[in-house]
Coordinates of N, CA and C in Angstrom, one line a residue:
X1 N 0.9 -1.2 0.0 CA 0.0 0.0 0.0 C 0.9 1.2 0.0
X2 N 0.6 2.3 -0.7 CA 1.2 3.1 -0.9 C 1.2 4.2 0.5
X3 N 2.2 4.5 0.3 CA 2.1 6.0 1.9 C 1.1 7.4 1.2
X4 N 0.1 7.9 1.9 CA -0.9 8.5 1.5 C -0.2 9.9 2.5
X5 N -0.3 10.9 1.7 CA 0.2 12.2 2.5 C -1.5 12.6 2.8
X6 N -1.7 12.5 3.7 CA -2.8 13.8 4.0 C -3.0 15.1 4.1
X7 N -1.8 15.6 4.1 CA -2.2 17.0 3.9 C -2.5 17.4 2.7
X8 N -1.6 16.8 1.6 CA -2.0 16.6 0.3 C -3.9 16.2 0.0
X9 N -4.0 15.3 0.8 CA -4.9 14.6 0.3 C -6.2 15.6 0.4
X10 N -6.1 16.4 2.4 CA -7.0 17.3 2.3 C -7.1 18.8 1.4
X11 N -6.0 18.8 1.3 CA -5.7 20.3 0.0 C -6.7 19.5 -1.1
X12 N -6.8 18.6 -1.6 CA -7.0 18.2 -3.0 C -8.8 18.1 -2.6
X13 N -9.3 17.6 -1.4 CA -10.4 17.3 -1.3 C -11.1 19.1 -1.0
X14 N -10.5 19.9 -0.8 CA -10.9 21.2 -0.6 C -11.2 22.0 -1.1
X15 N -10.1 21.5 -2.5 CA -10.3 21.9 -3.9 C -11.7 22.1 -4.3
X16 N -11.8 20.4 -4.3 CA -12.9 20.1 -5.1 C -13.8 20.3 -4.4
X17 N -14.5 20.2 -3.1 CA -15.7 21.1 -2.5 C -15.8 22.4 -2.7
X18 N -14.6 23.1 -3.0 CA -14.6 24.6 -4.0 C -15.1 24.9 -4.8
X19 N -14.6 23.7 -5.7 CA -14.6 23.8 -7.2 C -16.3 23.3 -7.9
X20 N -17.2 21.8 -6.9 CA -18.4 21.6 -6.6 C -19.1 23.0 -6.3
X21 N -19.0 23.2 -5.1 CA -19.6 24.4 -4.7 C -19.6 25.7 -6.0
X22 N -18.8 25.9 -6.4 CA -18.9 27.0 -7.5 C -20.0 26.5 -8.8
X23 N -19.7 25.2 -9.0 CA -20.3 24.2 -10.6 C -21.9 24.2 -10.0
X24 N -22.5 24.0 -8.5 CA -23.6 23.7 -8.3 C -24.0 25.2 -8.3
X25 N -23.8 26.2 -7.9 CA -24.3 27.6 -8.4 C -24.3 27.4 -9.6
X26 N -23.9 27.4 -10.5 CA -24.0 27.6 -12.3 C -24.9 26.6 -12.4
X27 N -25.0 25.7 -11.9 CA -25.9 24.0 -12.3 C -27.1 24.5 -11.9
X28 N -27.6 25.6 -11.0 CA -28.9 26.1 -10.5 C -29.2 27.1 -11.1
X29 N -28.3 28.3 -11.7 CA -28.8 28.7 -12.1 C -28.8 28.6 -14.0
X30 N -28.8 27.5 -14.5 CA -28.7 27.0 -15.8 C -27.8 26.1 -16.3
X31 N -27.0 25.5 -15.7 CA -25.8 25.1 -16.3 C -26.2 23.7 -16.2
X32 N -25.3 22.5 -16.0 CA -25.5 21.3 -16.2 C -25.1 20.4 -15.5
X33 N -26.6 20.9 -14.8 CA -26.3 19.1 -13.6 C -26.0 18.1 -13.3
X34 N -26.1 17.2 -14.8 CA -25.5 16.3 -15.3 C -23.9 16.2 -14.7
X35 N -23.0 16.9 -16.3 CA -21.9 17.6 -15.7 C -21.3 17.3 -15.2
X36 N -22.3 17.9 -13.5 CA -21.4 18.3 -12.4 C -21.0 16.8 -11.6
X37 N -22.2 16.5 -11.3 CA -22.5 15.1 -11.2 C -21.5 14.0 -11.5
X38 N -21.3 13.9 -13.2 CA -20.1 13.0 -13.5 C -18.7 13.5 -13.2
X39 N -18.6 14.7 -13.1 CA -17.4 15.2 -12.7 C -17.1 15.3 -10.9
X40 N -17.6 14.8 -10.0 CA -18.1 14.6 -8.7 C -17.6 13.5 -8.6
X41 N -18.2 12.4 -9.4 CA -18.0 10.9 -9.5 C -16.5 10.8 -10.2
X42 N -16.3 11.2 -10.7 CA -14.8 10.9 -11.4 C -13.6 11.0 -10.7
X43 N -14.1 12.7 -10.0 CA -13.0 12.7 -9.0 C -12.9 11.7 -7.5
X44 N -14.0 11.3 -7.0 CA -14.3 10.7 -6.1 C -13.7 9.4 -6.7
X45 N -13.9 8.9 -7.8 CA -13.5 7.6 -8.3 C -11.8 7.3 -7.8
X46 N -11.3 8.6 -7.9 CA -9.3 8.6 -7.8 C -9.1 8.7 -6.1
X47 N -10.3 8.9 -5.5 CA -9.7 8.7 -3.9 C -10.1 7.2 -3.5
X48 N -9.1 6.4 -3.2 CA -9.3 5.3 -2.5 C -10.0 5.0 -1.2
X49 N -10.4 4.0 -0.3 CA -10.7 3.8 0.9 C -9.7 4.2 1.9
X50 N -8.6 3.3 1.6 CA -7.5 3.7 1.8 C -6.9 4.9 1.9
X51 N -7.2 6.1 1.1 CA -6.8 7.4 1.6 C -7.7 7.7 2.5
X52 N -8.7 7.0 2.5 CA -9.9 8.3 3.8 C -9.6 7.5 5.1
X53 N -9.5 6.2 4.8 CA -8.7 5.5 6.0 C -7.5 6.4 6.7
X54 N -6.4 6.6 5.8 CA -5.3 7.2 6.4 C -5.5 8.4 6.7
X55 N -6.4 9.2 6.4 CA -6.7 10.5 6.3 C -7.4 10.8 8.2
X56 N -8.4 9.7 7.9 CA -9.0 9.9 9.5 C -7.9 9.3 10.1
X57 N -6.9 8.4 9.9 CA -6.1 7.5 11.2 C -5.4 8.9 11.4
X58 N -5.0 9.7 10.8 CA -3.7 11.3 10.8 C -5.1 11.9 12.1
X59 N -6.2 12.2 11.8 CA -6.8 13.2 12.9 C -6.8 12.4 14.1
X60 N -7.1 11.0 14.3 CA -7.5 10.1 15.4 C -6.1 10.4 16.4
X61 N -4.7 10.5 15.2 CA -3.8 10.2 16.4 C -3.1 11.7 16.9
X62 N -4.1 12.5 15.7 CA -3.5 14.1 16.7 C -2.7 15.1 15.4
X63 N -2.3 14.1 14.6 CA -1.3 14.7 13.7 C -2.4 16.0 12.5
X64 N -1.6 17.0 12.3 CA -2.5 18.0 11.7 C -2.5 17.3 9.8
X65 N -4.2 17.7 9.6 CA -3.9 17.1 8.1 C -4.4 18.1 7.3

């Protein structure tokens, strides 16, 4: 298994709640739901178990992520 940086991981997931959050304003007020949707799933597809695993073990034991 590969070593999973979390701070990386939560920069990247931060992003993309950003980057969601901006695409669902446009998706409401005309844009494409759809879209946003597959583009949601896609990115989600590239995060493992295994990173959200490592991701919560980094808060459980204190370390900042």
């Amino acid at each position: 298994m590969a070593s999973i940086d979390p701070i990386a991981l939560t920069e990247h997931l931060g992003r993309l709640v950003d980057d969601i959050a901006v695409e669902a304003d446009t998706a409401r007020t005309g844009g494409d739901i759809l879209r946003l949707r597959d583009r949601l799933k896609r990115e989600w597809d590239g995060v493992t178990i295994e990173d959200g695993i490592a991701l919560r073990g980094s808060r459980l034991l204190g370390e900042e992520a």
